[in-house]
Coordinates of C-alpha atoms in Angstrom, one line a residue:
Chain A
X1 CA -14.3 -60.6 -17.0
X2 CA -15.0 -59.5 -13.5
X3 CA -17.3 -56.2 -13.6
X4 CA -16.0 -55.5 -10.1
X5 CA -12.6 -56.1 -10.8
X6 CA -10.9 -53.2 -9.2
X7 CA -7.4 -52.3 -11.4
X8 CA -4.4 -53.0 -9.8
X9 CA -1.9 -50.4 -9.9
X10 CA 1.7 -51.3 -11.8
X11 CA 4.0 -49.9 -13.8
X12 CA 2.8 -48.7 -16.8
X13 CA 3.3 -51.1 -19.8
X14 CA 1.9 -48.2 -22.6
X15 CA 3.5 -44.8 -23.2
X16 CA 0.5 -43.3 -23.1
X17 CA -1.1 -44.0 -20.6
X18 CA -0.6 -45.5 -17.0
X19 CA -2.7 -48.1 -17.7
X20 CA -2.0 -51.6 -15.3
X21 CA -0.6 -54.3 -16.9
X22 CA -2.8 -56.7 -15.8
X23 CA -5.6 -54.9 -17.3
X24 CA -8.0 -57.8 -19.4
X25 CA -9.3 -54.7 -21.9
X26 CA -6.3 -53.2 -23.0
X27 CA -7.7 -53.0 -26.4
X28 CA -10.6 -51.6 -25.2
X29 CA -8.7 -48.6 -23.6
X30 CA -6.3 -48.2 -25.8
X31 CA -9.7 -47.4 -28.6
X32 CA -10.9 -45.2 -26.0
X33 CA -8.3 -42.9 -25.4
X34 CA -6.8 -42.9 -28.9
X35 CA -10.0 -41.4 -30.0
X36 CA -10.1 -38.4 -27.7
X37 CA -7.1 -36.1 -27.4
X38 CA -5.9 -36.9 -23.9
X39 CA -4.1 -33.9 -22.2
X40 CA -0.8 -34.7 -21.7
X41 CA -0.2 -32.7 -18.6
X42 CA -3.0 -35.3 -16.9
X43 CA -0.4 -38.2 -17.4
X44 CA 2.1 -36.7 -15.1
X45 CA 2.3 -37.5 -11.1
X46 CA 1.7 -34.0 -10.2
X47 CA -2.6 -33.3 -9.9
X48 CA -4.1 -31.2 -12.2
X49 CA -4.1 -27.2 -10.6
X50 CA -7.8 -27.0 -10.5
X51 CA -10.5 -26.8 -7.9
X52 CA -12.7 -29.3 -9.4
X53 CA -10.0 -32.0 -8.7
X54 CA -9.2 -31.9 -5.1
X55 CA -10.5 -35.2 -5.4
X56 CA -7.8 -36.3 -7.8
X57 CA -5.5 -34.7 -5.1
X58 CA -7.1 -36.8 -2.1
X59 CA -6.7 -40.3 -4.4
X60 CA -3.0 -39.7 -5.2
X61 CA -2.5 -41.2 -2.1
X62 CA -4.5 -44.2 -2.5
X63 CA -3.5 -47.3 -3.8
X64 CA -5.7 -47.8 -6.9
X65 CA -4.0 -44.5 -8.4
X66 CA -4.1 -45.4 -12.0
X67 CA -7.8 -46.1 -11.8
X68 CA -9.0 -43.3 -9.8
X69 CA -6.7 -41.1 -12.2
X70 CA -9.0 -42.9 -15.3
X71 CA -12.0 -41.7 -13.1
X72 CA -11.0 -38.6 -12.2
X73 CA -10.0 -36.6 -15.2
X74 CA -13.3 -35.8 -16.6
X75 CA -13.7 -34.1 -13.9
X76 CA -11.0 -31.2 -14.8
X77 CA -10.7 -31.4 -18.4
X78 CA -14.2 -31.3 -19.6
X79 CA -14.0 -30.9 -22.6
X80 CA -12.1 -33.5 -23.0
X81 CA -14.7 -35.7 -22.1
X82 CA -17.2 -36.2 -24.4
X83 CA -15.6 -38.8 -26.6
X84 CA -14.6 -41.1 -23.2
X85 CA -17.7 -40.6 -22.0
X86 CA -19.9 -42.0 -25.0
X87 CA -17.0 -44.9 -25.0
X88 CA -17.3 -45.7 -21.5
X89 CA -21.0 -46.0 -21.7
X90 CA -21.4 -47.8 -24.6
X91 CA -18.4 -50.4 -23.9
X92 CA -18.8 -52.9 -21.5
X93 CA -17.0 -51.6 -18.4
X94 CA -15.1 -53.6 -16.6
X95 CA -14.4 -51.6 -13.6
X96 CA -17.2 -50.1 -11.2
X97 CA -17.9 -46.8 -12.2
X98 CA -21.1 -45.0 -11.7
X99 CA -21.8 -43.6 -15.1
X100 CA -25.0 -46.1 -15.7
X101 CA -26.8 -43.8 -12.8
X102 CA -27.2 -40.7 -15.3
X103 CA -25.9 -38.1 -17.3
X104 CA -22.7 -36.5 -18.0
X105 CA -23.0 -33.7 -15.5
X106 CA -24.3 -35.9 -13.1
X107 CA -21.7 -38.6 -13.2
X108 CA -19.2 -35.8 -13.2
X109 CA -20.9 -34.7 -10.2
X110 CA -20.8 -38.1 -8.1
X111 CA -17.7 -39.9 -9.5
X112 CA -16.3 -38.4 -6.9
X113 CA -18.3 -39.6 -4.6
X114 CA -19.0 -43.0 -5.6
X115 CA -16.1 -44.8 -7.6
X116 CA -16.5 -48.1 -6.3
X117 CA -17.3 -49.7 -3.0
X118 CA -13.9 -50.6 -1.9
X119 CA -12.9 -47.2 -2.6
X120 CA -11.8 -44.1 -0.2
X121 CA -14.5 -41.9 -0.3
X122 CA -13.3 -38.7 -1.0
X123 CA -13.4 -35.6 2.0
X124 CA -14.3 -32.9 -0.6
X125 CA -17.6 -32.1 -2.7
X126 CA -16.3 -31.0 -5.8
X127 CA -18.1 -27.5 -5.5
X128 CA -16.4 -24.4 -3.5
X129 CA -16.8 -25.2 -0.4
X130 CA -15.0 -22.8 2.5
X131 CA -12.8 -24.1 5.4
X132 CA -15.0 -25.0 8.6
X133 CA -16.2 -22.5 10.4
X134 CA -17.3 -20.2 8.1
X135 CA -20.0 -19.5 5.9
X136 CA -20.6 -19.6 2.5
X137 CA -22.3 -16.9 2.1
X138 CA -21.6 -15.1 -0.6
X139 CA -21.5 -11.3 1.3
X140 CA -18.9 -12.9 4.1
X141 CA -16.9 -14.5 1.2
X142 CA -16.5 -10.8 -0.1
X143 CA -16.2 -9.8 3.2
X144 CA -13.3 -12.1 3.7
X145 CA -11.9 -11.3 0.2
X146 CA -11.8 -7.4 0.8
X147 CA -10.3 -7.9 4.3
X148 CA -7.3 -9.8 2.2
X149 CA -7.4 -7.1 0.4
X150 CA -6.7 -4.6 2.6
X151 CA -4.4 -6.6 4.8
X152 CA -2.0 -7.5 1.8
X153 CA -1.8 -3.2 1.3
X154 CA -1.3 -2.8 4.9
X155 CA 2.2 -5.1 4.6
X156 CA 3.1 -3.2 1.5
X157 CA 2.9 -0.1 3.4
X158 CA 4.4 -1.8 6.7
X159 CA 7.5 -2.6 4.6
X160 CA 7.5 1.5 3.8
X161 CA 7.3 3.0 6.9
X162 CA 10.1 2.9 8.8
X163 CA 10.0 1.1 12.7
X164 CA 7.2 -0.7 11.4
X165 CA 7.3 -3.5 12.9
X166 CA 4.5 -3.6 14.7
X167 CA 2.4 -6.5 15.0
X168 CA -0.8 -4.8 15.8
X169 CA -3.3 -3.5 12.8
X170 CA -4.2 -0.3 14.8
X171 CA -0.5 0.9 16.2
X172 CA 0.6 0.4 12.3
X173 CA -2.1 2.6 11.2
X174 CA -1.0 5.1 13.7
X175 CA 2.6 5.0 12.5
X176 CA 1.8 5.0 8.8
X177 CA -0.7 8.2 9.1
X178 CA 1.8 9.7 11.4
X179 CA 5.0 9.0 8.6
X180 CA 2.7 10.8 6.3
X181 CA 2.4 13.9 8.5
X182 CA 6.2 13.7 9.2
X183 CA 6.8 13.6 5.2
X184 CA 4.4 16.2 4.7
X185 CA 5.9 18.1 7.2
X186 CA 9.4 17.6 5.8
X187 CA 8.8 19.1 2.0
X188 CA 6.9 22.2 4.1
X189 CA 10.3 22.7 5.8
X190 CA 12.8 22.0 3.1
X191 CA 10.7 24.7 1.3
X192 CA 11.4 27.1 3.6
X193 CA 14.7 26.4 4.9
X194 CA 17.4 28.6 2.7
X195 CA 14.8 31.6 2.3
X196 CA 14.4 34.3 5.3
X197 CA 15.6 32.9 7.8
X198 CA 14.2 32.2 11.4
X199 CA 11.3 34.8 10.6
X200 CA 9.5 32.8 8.2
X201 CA 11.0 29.1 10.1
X202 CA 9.3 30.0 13.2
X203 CA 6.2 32.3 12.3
X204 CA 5.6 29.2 9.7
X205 CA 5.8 26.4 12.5
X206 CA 3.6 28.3 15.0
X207 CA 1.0 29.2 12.2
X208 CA 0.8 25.4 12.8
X209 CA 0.1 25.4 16.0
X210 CA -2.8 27.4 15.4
X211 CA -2.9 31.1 14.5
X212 CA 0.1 33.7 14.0
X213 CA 0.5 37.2 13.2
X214 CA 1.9 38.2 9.8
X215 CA 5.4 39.2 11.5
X216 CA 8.6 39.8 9.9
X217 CA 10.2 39.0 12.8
X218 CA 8.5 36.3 15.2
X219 CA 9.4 38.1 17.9
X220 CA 6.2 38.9 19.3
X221 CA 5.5 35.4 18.9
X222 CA 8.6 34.4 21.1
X223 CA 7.8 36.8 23.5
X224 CA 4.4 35.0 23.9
X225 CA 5.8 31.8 24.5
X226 CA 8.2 33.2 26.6
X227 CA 5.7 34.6 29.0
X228 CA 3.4 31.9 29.1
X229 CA 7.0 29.1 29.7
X230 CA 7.8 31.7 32.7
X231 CA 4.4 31.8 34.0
X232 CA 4.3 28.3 34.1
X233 CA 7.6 27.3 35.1
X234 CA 6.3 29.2 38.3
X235 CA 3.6 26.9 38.7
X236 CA 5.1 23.9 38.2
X237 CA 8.5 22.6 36.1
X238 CA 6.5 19.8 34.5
X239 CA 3.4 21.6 32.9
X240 CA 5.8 23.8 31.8
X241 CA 7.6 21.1 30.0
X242 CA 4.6 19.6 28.4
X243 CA 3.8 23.2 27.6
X244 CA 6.7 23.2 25.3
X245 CA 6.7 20.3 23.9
X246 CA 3.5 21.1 22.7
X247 CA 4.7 23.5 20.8
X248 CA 7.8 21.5 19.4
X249 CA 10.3 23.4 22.0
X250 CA 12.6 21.9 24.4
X251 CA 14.2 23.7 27.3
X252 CA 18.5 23.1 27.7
X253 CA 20.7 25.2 29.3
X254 CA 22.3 27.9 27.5
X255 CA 26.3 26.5 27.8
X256 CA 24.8 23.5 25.7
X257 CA 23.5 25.3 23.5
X258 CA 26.1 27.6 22.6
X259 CA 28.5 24.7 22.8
X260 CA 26.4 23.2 19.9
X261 CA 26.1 26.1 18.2
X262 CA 29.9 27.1 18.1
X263 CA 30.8 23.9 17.3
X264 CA 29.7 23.5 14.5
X265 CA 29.4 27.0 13.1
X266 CA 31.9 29.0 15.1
X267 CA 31.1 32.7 13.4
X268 CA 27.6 32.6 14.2
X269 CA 26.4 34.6 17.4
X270 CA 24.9 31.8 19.8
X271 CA 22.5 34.2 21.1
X272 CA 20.8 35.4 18.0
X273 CA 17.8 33.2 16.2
X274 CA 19.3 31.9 13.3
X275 CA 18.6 29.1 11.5
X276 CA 21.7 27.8 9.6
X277 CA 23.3 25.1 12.2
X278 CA 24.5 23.2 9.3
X279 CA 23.8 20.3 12.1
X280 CA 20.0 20.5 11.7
X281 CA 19.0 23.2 9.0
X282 CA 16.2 24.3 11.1
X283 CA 17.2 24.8 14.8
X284 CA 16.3 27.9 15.9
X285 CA 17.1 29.2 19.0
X286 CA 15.1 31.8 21.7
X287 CA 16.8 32.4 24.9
X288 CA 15.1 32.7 27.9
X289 CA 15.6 34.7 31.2
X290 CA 14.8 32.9 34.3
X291 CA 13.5 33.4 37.4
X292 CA 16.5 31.8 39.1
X293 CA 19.3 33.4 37.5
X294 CA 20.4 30.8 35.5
X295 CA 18.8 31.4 31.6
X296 CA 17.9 28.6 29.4
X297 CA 17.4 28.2 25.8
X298 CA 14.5 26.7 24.0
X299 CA 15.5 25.2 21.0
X300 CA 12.8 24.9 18.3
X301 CA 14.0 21.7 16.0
X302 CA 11.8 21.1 13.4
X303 CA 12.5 17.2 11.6
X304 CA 15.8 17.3 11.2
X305 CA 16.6 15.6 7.3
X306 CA 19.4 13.5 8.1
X307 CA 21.6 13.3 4.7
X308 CA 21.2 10.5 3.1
Chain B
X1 CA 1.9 -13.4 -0.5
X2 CA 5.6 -12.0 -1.2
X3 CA 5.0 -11.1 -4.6
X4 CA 1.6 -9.2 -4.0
X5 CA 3.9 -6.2 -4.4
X6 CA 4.3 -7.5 -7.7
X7 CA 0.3 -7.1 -8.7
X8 CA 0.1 -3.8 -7.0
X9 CA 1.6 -1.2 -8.9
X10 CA 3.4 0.7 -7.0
X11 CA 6.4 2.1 -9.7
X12 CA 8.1 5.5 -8.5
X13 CA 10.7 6.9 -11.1
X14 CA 14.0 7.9 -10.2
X15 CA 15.6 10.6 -8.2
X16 CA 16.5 12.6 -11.8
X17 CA 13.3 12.6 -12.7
X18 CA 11.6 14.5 -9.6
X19 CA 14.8 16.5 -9.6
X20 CA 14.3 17.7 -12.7
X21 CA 10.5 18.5 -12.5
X22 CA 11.1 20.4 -9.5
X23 CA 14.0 22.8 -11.1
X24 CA 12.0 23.5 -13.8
X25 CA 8.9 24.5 -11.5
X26 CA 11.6 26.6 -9.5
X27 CA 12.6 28.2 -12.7
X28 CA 9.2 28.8 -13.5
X29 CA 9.0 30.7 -10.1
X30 CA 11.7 32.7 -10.8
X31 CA 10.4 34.1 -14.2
X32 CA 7.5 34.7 -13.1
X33 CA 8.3 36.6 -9.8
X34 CA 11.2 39.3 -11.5
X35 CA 14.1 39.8 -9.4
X36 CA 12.8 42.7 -6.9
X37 CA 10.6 39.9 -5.5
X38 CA 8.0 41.9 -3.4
X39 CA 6.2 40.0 -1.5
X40 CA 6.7 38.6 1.4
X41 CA 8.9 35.6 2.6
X42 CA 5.9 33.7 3.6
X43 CA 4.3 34.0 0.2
X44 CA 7.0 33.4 -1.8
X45 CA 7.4 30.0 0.9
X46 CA 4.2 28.9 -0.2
X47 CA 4.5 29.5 -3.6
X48 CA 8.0 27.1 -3.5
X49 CA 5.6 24.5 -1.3
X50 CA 3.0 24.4 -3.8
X51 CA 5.6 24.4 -6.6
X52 CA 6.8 21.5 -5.2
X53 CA 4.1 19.4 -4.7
X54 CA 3.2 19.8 -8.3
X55 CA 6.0 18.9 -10.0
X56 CA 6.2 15.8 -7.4
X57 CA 2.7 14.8 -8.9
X58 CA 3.9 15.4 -12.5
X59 CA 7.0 13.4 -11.9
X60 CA 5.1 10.5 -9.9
X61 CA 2.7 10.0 -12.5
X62 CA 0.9 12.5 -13.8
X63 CA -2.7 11.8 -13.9
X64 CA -2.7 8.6 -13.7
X65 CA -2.6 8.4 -10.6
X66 CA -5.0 9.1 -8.1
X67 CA -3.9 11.4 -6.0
X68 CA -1.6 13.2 -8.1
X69 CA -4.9 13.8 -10.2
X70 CA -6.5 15.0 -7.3
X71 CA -3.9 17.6 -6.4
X72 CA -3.1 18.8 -9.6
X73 CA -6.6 19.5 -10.1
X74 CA -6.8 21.8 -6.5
X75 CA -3.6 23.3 -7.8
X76 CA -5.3 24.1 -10.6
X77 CA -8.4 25.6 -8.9
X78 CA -6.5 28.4 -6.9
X79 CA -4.3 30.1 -10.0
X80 CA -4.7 29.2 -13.1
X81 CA -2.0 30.7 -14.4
X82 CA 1.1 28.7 -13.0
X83 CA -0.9 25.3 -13.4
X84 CA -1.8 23.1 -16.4
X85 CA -4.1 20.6 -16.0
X86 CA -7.0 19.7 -18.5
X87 CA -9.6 17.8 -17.3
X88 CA -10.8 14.4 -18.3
X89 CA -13.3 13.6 -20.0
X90 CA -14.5 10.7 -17.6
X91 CA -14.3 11.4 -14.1
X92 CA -12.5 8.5 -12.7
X93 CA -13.0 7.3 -9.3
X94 CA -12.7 4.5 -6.8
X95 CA -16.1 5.0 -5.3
X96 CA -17.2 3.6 -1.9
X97 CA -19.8 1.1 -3.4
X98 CA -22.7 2.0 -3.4
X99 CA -24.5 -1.4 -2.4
X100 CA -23.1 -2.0 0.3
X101 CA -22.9 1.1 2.8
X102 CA -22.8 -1.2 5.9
X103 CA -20.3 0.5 7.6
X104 CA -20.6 -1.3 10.9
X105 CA -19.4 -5.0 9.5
X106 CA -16.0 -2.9 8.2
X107 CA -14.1 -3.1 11.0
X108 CA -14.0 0.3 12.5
X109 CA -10.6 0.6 13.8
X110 CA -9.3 0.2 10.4
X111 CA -11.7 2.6 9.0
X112 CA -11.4 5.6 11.6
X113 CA -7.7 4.9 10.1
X114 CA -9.0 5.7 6.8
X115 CA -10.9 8.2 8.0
X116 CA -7.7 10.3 9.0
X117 CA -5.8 9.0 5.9
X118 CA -8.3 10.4 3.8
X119 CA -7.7 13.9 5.2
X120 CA -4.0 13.5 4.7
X121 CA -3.8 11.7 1.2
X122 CA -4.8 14.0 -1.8
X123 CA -7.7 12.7 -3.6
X124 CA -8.7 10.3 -0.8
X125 CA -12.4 11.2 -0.5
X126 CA -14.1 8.6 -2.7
X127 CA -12.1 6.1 -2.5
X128 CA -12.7 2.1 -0.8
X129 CA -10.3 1.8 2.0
X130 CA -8.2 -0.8 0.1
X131 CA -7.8 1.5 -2.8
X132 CA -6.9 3.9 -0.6
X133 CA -3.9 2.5 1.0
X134 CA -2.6 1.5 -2.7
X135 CA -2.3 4.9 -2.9
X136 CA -1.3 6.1 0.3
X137 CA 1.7 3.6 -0.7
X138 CA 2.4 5.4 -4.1
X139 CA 2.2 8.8 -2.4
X140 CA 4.5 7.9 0.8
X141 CA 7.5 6.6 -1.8
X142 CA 6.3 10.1 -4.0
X143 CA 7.2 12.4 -0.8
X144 CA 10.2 10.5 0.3
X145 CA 12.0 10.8 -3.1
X146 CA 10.9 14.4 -3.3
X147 CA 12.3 14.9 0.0
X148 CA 15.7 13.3 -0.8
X149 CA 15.9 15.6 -3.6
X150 CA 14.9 18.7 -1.8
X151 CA 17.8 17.9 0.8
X152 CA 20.2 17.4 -1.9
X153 CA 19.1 20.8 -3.1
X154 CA 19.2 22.6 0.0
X155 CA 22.9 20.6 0.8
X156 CA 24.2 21.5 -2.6
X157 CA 23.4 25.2 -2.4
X158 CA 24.4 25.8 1.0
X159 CA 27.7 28.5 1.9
X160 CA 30.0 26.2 3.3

């Protein structure tokens, strides 16, 4: 009996077990694992699912299978072990394997690493070891595992928000703090929107913009803007814009506007603030007189709720 | 990671449910404000705003969420005569931890994010960023379904 005899893998003559053939001490093998319950799921092809035997992983591939699999399994199913341990170290063994150096934890320890001198070494210490490059240290590994964390939330919510498919972290954040604004926004509006009318629409909106007048009528208020769009549409057309968009306004001239408004709601009076354009709930309208003759309309449109 | 949705919980009930919270908050209104309705339209906006709000964070999940918490409980704080809301006995947070308050290693474009987030999201104040966008997620599918049924609301009850 060779002790360096290396087992040859074959098919496997026992149920049990894939144990070679041409194994001298089937006898002996057949004692030892009759006298421990051996996990059944270790018999399969597929590795084990635990960390501890990457190494079992790393041999699948190798050609003395069946023997490193005989080595290996201590490794994952501990408590399993006990019994094949005392029978490996008490029977003669007749392949190499390292359990006359020490202990149990220690032979669990470098089985893996020494199984024979033919043998494969294996690439990975059974211990947690993190991919290259990075430390090990136990603050970065939370580091890294809150990070996951947060990214993992931040797809959730990217799968939310709609036109979110943007690649960068930052511009996603904008769009998903932004969607909550507009939401918010929305149930303000909808709140509003069958109760008083253009007063309460507009003075409501502008109180937004920072600071209004308890008014019945907004009219002061569109006065105001009125004044300040005319003053600066002297200056120059362009402030004047950004002026009013500011403020959620956009200038049109008035045949559009009364073309949209009589479309779609042909009793109303194009000229008065209202609010009802079944097209956008809350469209209210100011007109404007300008310099050059021609008047245009601002039209205030807050979020529009398409129907679903 | 496709089923990470799966571990966080992020369960909304259906439309019926918010729809129905929200009439009976709207009903509430109405009792309590009898039909000469003085006050103004802007108060009386408020009022539907607020109701609304609370009976989304009934419907969403009552206190067992976050942020519904968190705004029933500053509902709660202004009148205490529309609101219900009994406190816990344990105060329940998601608290920044303590131990480790070095700011600068998060990075800091995420966490100006959840800076502003906080601010927007109810409750957000003590919360770790990643808690915090489990439940901005909760709270964004909250106002959308709230919204839907608002706009049915608003459809349904318009002249045509």
């Amino acid at each position: 009996m060779n002790s360096s005899s290396l087992l040859t893998p074959s098919s496997s003559s026992s149920p049990h077990l894939q144990s070679p053939a041409t194994f001298d001490h089937d006898d002996f093998l057949h004692q030892i694992f009759s006298s421990t319950p051996w996990p059944s799921s270790v018999l399969d092809d597929a590795p084990p699912p635990t960390s501890d035997c990457a190494a079992v992983t790393g041999f699948h591939h190798h050609d003395a299978d069946s023997r490193n699999q005989i080595t290996m399994i201590p490794l994952s199913h501990n408590h399993h072990n006990d019994a094949l341990f005392n029978g490996f170290s008490t029977g003669s063994l007749p392949f190499h394997l390292p359990h006359g150096s020490g202990g149990q934890t220690q032979s669990q320890a470098t089985a893996s690493t020494t199984t024979g001198g033919t043998t494969v070494q294996p690439q990975t210490k059974p211990k947690v070891r993190a991919r290259r490059g990075q430390a090990t240290d136990p603050h970065s590994i939370a580091e890294r595992l809150r990070r996951e964390r947060i990214a993992e939330r931040m797809k959730s919510l990217q799968e939310l928000v709609p036109n979110g498919n943007k690649t960068d972290k930052a511009s996603m954040l904008d769009e998903i703090i932004d969607y909550v604004k507009f939401l918010q926004l929305q149930v303000k509006v909808l709140s509003m929107s069958r109760l008083g009318g253009a007063a309460s629409v507009s003075s409501q909106i502008s109180e937004d913009a920072g600071g209004s007048h308890e008014n019945t009528s907004s009219s002061g208020e569109a006065k105001m803007t009125e004044h300040q769009v005319a003053k600066l549409m002297e200056e120059d057309m362009g402030s004047a814009m950004q002026y009013l968009q500011g403020k959620g306004l956009c200038l049109m001239p008035i045949s559009l506007a009364t073309t949209i408004s009589t479309a779609t709601c042909p009793s109303r009076n194009p000229f008065v603030k209202d609010t009802g354009v079944p097209l956008s709930p809350n469209l209210s309208t100011t007109t404007v007189a300008n310099g050059n003759g021609s008047s245009l309309v601002t039209v205030k449109d807050a979020p529009s709720v398409s129907k679903p | 990671m496709a089923s990470a949705d799966k571990l966080i919980n992020t369960y909304v009930p259906e439309k019926d449910v918010f729809a129905l919270h929200f009439l009976q908050s709207l009903s509430n209104l109405r009792t309590q404000n009898p039909l000469n309705s003085p006050d103004k339209s802007i108060d009386r906006v408020r009022k539907i705003k607020k109701a609304a709000y609370v009976s989304m964070a009934r419907a969403a999940g009552g206190t067992s969420r976050l942020w519904s918490r968190a705004l029933l409980r500053r509902a709660a704080k202004d009148d205490n005569k529309s609101v219900r809301f009994s406190r816990r006995k344990r105060k329940v947070t998601w608290k920044i931890s303590s131990k480790r308050k070095r700011s600068n290693q998060r990075a800091p474009v995420v966490e100006e994010a959840a800076e502003r987030l906080r601010n927007l999201v109810p409750g957000g104040g003590g919360m770790e960023t990643s808690k915090l966008m489990e439940e901005t997620a909760h709270y964004i599918k909250c106002l959308s379904m709230q919204v839907k049924v608002m706009q049915c609301l608003v459809d349904g009850l318009s002249p045509k």
